XYZ file of N, CA and C in Angstrom:
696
model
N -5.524 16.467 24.569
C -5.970 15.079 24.451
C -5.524 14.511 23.106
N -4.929 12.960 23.023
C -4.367 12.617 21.985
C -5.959 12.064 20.703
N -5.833 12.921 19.558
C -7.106 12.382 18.918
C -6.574 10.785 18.652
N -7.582 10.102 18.804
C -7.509 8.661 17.817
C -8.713 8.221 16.851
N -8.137 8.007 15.381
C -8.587 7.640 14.733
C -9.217 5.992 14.299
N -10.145 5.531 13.903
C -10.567 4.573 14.144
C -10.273 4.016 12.298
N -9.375 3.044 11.891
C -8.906 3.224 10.803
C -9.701 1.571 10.205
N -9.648 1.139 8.903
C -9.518 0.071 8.340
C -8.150 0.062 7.934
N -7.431 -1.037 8.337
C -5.954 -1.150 7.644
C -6.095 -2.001 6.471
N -5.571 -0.786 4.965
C -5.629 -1.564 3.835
C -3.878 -1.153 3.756
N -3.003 -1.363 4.549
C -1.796 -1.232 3.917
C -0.794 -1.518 4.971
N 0.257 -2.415 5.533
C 1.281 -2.622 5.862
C 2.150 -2.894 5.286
N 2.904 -2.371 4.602
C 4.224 -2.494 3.498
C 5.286 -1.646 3.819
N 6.281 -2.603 2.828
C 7.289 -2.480 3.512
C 7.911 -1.123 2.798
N 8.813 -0.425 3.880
C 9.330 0.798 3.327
C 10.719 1.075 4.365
N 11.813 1.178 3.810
C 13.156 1.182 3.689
C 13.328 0.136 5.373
N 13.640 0.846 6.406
C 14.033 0.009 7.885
C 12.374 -0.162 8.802
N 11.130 0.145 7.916
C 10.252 0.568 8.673
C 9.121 -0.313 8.111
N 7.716 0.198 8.070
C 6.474 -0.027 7.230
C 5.565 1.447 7.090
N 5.216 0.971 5.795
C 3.936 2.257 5.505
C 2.821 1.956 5.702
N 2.279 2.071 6.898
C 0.641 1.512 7.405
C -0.552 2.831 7.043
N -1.359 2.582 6.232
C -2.258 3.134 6.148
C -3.544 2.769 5.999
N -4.689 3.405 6.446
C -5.832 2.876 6.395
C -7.060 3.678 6.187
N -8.169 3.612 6.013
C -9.695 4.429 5.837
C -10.305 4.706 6.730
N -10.560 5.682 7.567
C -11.410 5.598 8.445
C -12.583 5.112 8.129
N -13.317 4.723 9.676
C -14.188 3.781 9.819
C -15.584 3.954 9.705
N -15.806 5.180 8.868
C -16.894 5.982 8.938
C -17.878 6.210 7.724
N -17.271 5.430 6.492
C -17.931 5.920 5.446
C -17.988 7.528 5.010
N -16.913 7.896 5.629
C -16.401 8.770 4.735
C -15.669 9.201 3.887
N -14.803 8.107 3.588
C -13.846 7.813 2.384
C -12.416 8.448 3.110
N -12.475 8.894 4.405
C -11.183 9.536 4.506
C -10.247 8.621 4.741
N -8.939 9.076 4.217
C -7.083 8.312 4.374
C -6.558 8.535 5.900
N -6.047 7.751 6.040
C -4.872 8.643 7.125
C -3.762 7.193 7.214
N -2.566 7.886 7.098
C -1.612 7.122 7.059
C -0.117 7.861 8.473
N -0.351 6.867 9.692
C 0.073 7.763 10.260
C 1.416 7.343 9.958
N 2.452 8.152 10.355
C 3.668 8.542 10.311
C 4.485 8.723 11.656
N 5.590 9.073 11.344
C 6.760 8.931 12.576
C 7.291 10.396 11.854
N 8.448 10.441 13.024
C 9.273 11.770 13.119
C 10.869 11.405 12.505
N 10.856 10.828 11.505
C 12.100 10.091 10.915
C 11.726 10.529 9.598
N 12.762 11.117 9.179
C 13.101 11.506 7.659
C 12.012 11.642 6.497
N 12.309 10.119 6.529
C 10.881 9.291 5.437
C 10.106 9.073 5.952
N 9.936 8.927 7.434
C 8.426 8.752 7.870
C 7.747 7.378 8.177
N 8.962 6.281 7.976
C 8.442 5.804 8.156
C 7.572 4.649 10.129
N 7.037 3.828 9.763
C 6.828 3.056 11.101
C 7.595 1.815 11.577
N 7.955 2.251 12.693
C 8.931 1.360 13.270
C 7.550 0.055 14.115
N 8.338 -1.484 14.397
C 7.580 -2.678 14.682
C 6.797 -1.808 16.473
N 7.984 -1.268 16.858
C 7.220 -0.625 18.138
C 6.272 0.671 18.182
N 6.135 1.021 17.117
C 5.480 2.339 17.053
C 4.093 1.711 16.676
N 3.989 0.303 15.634
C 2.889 0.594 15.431
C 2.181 -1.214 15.641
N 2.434 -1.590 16.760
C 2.201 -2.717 17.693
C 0.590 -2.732 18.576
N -0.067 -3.935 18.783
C -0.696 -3.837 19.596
C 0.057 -3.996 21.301
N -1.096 -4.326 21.917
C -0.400 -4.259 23.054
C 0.357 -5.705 23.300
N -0.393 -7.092 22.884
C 0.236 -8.387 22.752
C 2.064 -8.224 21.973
N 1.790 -7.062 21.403
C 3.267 -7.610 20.534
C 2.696 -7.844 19.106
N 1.720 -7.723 18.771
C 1.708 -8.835 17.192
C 1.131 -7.417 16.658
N 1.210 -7.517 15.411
C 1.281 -7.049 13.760
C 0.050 -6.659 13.613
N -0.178 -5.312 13.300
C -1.446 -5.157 12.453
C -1.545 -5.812 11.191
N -2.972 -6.421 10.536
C -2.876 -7.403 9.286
C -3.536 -5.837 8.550
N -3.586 -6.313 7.187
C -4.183 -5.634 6.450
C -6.036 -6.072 6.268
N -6.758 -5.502 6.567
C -8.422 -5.678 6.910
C -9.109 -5.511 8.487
N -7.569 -5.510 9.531
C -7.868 -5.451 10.738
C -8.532 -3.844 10.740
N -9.689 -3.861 11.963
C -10.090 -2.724 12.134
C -9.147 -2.000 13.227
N -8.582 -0.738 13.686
C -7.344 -0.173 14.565
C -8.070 1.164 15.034
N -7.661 1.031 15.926
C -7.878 2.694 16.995
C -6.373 2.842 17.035
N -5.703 4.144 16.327
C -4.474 4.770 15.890
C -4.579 5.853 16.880
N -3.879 5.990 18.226
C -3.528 7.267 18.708
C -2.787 8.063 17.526
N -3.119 9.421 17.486
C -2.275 10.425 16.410
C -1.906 11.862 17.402
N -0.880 12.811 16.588
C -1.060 13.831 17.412
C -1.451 15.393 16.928
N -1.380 14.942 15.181
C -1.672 15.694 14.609
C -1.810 15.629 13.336
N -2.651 16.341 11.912
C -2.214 16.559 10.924
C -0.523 16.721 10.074
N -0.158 15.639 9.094
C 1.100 16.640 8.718
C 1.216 16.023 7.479
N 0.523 17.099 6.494
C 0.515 16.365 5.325
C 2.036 17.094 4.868
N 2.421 16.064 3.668
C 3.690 16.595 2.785
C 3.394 15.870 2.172
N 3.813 17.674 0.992
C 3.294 17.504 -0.687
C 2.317 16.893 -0.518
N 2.534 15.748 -1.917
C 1.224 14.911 -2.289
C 0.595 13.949 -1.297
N 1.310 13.695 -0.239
C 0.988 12.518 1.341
C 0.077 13.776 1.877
N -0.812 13.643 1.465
C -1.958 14.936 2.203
C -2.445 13.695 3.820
N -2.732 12.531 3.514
C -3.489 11.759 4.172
C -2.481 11.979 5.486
N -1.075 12.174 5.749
C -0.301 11.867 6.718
C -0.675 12.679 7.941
N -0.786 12.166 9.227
C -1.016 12.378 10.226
C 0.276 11.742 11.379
N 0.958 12.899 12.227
C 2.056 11.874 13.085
C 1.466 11.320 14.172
N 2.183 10.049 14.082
C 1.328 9.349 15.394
C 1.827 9.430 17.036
N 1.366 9.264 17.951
C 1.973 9.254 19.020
C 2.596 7.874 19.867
N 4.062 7.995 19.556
C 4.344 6.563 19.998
C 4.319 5.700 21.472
N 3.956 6.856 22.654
C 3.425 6.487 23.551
C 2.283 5.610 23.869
N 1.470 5.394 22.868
C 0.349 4.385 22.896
C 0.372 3.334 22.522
N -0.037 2.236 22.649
C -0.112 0.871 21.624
C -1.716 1.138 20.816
N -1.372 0.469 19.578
C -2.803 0.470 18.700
C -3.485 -0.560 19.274
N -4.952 -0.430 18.741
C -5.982 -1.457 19.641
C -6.939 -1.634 18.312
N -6.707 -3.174 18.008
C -7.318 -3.892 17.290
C -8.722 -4.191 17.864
N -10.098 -3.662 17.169
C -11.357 -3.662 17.312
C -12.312 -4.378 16.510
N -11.624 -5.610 15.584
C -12.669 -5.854 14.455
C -11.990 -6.141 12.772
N -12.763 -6.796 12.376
C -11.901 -6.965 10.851
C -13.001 -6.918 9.821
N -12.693 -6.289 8.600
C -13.731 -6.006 7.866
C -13.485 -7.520 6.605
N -14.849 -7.468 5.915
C -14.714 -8.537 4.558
C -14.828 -8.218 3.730
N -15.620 -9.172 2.137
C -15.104 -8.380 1.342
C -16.512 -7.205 0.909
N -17.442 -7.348 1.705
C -18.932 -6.190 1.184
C -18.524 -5.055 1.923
N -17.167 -5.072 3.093
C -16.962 -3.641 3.630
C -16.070 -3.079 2.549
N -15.362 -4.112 2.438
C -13.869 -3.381 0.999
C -15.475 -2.770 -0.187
N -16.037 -3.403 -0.606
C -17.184 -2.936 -1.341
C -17.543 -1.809 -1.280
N -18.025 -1.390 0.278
C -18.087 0.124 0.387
C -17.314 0.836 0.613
N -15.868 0.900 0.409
C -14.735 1.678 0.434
C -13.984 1.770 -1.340
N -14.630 0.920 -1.798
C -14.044 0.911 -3.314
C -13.973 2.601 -3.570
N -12.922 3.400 -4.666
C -13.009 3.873 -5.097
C -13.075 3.988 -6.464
N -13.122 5.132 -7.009
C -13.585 4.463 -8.617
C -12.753 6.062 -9.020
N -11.283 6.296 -9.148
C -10.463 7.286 -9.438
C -10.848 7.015 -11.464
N -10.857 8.179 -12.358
C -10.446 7.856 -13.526
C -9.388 7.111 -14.104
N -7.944 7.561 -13.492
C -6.894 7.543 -13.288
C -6.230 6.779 -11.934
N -5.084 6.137 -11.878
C -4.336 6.176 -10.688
C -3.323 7.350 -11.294
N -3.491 8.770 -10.828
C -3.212 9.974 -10.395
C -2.685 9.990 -12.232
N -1.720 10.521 -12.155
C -1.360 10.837 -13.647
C -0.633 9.958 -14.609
N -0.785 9.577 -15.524
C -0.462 8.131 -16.682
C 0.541 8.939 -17.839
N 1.546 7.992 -18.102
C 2.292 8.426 -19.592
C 3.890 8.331 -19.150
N 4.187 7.906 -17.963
C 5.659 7.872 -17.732
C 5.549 6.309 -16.836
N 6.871 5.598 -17.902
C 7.180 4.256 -17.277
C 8.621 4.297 -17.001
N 8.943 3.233 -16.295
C 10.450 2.317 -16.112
C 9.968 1.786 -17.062
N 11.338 0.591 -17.385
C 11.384 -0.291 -18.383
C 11.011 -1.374 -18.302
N 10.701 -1.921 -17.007
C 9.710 -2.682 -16.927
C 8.303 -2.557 -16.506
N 8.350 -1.569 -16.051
C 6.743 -0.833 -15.741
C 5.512 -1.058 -16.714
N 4.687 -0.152 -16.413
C 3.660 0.659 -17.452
C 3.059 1.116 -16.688
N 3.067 2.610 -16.641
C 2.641 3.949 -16.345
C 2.659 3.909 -14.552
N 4.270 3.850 -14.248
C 4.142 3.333 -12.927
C 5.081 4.629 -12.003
N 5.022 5.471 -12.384
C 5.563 6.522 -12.078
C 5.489 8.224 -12.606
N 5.512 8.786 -11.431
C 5.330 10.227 -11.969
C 6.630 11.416 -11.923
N 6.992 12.207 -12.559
C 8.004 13.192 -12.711
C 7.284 14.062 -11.145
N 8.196 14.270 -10.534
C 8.268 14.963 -9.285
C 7.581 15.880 -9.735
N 7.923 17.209 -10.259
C 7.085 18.592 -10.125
C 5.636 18.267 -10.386
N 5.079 17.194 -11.237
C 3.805 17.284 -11.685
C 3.189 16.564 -10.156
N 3.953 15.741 -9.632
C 3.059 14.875 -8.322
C 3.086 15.890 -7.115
N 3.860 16.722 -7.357
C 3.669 18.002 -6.463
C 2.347 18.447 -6.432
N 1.793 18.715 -7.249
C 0.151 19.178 -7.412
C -0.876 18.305 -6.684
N -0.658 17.117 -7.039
C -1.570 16.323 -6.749
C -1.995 16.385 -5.071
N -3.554 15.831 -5.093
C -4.344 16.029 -4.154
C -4.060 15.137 -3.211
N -3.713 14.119 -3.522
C -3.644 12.439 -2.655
C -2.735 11.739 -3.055
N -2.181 10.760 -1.994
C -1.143 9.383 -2.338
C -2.045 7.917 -2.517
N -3.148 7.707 -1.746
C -3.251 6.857 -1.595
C -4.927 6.509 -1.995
N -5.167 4.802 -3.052
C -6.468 4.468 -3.329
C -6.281 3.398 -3.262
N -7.742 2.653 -3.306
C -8.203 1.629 -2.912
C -9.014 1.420 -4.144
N -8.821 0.752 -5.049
C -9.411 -0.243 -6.436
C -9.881 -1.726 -6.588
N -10.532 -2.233 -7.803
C -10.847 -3.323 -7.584
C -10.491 -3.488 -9.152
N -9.683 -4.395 -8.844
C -9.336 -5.054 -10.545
C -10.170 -6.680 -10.447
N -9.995 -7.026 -11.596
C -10.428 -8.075 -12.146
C -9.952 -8.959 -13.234
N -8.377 -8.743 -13.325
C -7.595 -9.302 -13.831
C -5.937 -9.127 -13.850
N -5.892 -9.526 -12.248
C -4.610 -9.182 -11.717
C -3.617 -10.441 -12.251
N -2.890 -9.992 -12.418
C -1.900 -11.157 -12.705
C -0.346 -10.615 -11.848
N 0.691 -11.483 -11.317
C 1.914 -10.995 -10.310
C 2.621 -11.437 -11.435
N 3.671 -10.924 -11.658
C 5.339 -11.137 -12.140
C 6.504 -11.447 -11.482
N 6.921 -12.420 -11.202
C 8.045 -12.532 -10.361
C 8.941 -12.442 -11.318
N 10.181 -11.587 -11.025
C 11.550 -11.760 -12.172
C 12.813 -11.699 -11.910
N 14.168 -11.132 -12.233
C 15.278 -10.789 -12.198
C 15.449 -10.022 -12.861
N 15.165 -8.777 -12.141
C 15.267 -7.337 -13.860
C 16.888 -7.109 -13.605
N 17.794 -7.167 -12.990
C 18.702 -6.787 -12.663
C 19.774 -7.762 -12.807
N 19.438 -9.242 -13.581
C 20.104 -10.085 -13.683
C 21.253 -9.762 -14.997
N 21.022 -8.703 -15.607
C 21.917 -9.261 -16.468
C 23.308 -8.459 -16.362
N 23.020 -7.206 -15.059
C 23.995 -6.601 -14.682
C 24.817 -7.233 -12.951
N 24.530 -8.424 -13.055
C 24.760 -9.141 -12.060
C 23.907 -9.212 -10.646
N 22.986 -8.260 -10.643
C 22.067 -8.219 -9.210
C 20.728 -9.599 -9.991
N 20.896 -10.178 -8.853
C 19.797 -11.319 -8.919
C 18.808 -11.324 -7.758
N 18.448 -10.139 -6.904
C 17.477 -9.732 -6.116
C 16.232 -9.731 -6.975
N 15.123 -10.823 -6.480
C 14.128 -10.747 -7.781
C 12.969 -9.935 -7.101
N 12.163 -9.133 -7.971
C 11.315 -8.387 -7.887
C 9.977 -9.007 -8.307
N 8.945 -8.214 -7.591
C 7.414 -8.725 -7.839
C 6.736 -7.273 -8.060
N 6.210 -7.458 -9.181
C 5.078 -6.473 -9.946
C 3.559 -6.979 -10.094
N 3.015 -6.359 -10.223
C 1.307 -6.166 -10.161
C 0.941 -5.826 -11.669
N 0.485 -6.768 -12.425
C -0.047 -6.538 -13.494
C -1.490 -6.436 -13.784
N -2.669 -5.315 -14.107
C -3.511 -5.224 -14.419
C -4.305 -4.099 -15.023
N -5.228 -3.860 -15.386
C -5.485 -2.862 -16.123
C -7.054 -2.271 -15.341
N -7.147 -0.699 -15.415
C -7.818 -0.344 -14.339
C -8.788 0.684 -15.800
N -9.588 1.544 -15.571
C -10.456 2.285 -16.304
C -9.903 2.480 -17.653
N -9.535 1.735 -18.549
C -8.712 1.701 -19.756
C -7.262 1.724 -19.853
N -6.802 1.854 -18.446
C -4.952 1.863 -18.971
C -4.342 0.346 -18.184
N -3.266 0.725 -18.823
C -2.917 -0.941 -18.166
C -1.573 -0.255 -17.793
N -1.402 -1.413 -16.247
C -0.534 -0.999 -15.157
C 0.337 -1.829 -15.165
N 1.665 -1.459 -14.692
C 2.471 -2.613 -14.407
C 3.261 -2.084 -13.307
N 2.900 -2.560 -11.934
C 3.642 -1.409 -10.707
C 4.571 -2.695 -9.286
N 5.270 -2.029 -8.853
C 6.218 -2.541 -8.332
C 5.366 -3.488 -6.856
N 5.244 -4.818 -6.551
C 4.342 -4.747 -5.196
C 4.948 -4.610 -3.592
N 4.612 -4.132 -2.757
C 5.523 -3.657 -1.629
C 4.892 -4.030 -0.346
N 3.585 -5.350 -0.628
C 3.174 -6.207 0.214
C 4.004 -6.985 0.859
N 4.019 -7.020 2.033
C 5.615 -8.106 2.234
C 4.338 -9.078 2.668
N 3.146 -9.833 2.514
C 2.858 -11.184 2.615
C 2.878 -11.701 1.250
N 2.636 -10.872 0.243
C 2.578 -11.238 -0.864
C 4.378 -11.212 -1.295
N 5.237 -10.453 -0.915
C 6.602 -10.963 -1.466
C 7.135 -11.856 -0.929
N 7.087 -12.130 0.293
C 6.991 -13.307 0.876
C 6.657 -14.553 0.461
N 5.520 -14.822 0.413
C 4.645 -16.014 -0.645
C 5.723 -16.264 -2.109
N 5.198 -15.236 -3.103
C 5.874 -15.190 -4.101
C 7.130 -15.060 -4.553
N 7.831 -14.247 -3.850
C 9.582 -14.523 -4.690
C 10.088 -15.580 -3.947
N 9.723 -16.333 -3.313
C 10.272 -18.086 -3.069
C 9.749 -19.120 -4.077
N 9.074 -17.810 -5.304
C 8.683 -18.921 -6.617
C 9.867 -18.868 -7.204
N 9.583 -19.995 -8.509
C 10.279 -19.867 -9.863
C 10.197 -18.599 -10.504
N 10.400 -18.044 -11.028
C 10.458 -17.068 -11.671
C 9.185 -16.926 -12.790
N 8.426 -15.923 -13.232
C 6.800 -16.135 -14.108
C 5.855 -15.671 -13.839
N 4.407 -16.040 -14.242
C 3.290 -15.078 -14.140
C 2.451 -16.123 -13.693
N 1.660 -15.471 -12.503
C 0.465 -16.105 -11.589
C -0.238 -15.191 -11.857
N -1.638 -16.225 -12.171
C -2.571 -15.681 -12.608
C -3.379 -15.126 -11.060
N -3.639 -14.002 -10.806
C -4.950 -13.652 -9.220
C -6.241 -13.896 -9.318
N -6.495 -12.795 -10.817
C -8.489 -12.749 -10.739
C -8.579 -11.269 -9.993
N -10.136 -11.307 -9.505
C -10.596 -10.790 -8.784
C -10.177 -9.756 -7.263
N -9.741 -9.129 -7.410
C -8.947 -8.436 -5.980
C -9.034 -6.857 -5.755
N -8.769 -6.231 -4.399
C -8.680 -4.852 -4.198
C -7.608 -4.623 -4.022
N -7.078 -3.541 -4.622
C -5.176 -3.278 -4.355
C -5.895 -1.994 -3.373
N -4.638 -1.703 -2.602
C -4.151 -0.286 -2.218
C -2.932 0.176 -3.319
N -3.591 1.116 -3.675
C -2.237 1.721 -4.466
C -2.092 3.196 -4.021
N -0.517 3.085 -3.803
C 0.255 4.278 -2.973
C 1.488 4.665 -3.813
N 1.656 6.462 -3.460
C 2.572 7.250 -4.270
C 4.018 7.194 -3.481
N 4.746 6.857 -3.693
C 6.272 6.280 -2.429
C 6.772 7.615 -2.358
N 7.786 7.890 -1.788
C 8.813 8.991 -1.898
C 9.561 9.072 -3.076
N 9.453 10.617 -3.126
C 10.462 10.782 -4.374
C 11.638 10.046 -4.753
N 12.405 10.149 -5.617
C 13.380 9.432 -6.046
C 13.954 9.229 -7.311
N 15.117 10.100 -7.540
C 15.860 10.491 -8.888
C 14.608 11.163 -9.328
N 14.179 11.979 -9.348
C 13.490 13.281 -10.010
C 11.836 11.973 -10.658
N 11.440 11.317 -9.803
C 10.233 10.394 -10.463
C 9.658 10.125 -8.443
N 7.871 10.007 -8.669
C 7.560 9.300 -7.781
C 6.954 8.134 -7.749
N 7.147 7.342 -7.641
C 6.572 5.802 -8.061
C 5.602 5.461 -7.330
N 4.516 4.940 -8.317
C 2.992 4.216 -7.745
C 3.465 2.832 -7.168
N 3.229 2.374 -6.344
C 3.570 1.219 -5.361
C 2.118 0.625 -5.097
N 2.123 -1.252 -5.425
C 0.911 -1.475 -4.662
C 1.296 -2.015 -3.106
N 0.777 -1.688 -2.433
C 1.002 -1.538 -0.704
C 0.306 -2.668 -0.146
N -0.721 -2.964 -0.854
C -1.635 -4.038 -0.292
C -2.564 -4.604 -1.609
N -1.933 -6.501 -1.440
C -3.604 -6.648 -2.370
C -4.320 -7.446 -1.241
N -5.697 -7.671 -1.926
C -6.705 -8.308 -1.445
C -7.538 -9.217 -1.968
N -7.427 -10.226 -2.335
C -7.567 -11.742 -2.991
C -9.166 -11.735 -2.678
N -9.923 -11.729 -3.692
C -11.308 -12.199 -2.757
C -11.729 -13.704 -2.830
N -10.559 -14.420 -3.528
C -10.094 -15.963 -2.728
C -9.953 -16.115 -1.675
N -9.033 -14.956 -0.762
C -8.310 -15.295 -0.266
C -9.455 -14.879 0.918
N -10.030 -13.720 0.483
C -11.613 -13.243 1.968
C -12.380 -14.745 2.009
N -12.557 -14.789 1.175
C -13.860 -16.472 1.366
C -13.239 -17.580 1.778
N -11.958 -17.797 1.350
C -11.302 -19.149 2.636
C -11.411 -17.960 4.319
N -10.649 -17.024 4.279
C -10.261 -16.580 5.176
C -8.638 -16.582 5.404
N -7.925 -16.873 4.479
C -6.726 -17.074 4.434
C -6.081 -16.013 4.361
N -6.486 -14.688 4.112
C -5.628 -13.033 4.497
C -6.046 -13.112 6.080
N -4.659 -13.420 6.572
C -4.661 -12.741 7.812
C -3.972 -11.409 7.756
């Protein structure tokens, strides 16, 4: 029998030809599961992880995830493969007093002291993220600010990038964002800093890459944006 998990989706982002959907189960037990595919990187294809209408899991939708098994790698302990024979079944959407009881409160986002050059502390040296227990948390900042830029402009790439600026249990972050409603929205700006406020990120550990694994935020959550209702 195929288990299915009953998830909160705090994460649809984007990852190479696919998305990285992950979410909390629905239980108050703090558990991850981020299901996965049978492709390289793992990631989810638009048909793998569809309702039955055709349309998009949002990030806050509640989901019944057919899976078929455990399969964690390395530090992706949460990964489970899914079974693509099923469609997911949207049951419900949480606000912001459920994100409340899913907050976590990590010391750390996993290990601090290695940046890019535009970063701050937004990446880890492979052998040390090998250890680690988990990829994926759920935080609440309170003074998010986005960066839209051109880090690559002066070597001729003008693909502009969006970062997540804020500071979490004493360190301050500066991490790449991999929300596609939020890159969407934002890199059709001018180039600069928008101020957020108040919000819950998902923050996730990506795949390795050149001997570093990079903290990615996967999902934010505006609690502007819960009280209009404007995160779909």
């Amino acid at each position: 029998m195929t288990p299915i998990k009953t998830l909160v989706c705090l994460a649809n982002s984007r990852k190479l030809s696919g998305r990285c959907v992950a979410g909390m189960v629905n239980d108050g037990s703090g558990e991850w599961v981020r299901p996965v595919s049978t492709r390289p990187n793992r990631e989810v294809s638009a048909h793998e992880r569809q309702y039955k209408d055709k349309s998009e899991p949002n990030v806050l939708d509640i989901i019944t995830v057919p899976l078929l098994r455990p399969q964690p790698h390395d530090f992706q302990s949460e990964n489970w493969l899914l079974d693509p024979n099923y469609y997911w079944v949207k049951t419900g959407r949480v606000g912001w007093n459920g994100l409340r009881r899913m907050e976590q409160h990590p010391d750390a986002l996993w290990i601090n002291g290695s940046s890019t050059y535009h970063g701050s502390n937004d990446r880890v040296p492979t052998e040390e993220a090998a250890a680690l227990p988990d990829s994926l948390k759920l935080i609440r900042v309170t003074d998010l600010t986005l960066q839209v830029h051109t880090p690559g402009e002066m070597f001729g790439d003008q693909r502009m990038v969006l970062r997540a600026w804020f500071s979490y249990a004493g360190h301050r972050y500066i991490l790449r964002v991999t929300d596609p409603e939020y890159e969407l929205q934002y890199l059709a700006n001018p180039e600069g800093i928008y101020e957020i406020g108040d919000s819950f990120l998902t923050v996730s550990l990506g795949e390795p890459y050149e001997g570093y694994v990079y903290k990615l935020v996967a999902a934010i959550i505006e609690r502007a944006k819960i009280q209009t209702g404007s995160r779909q």
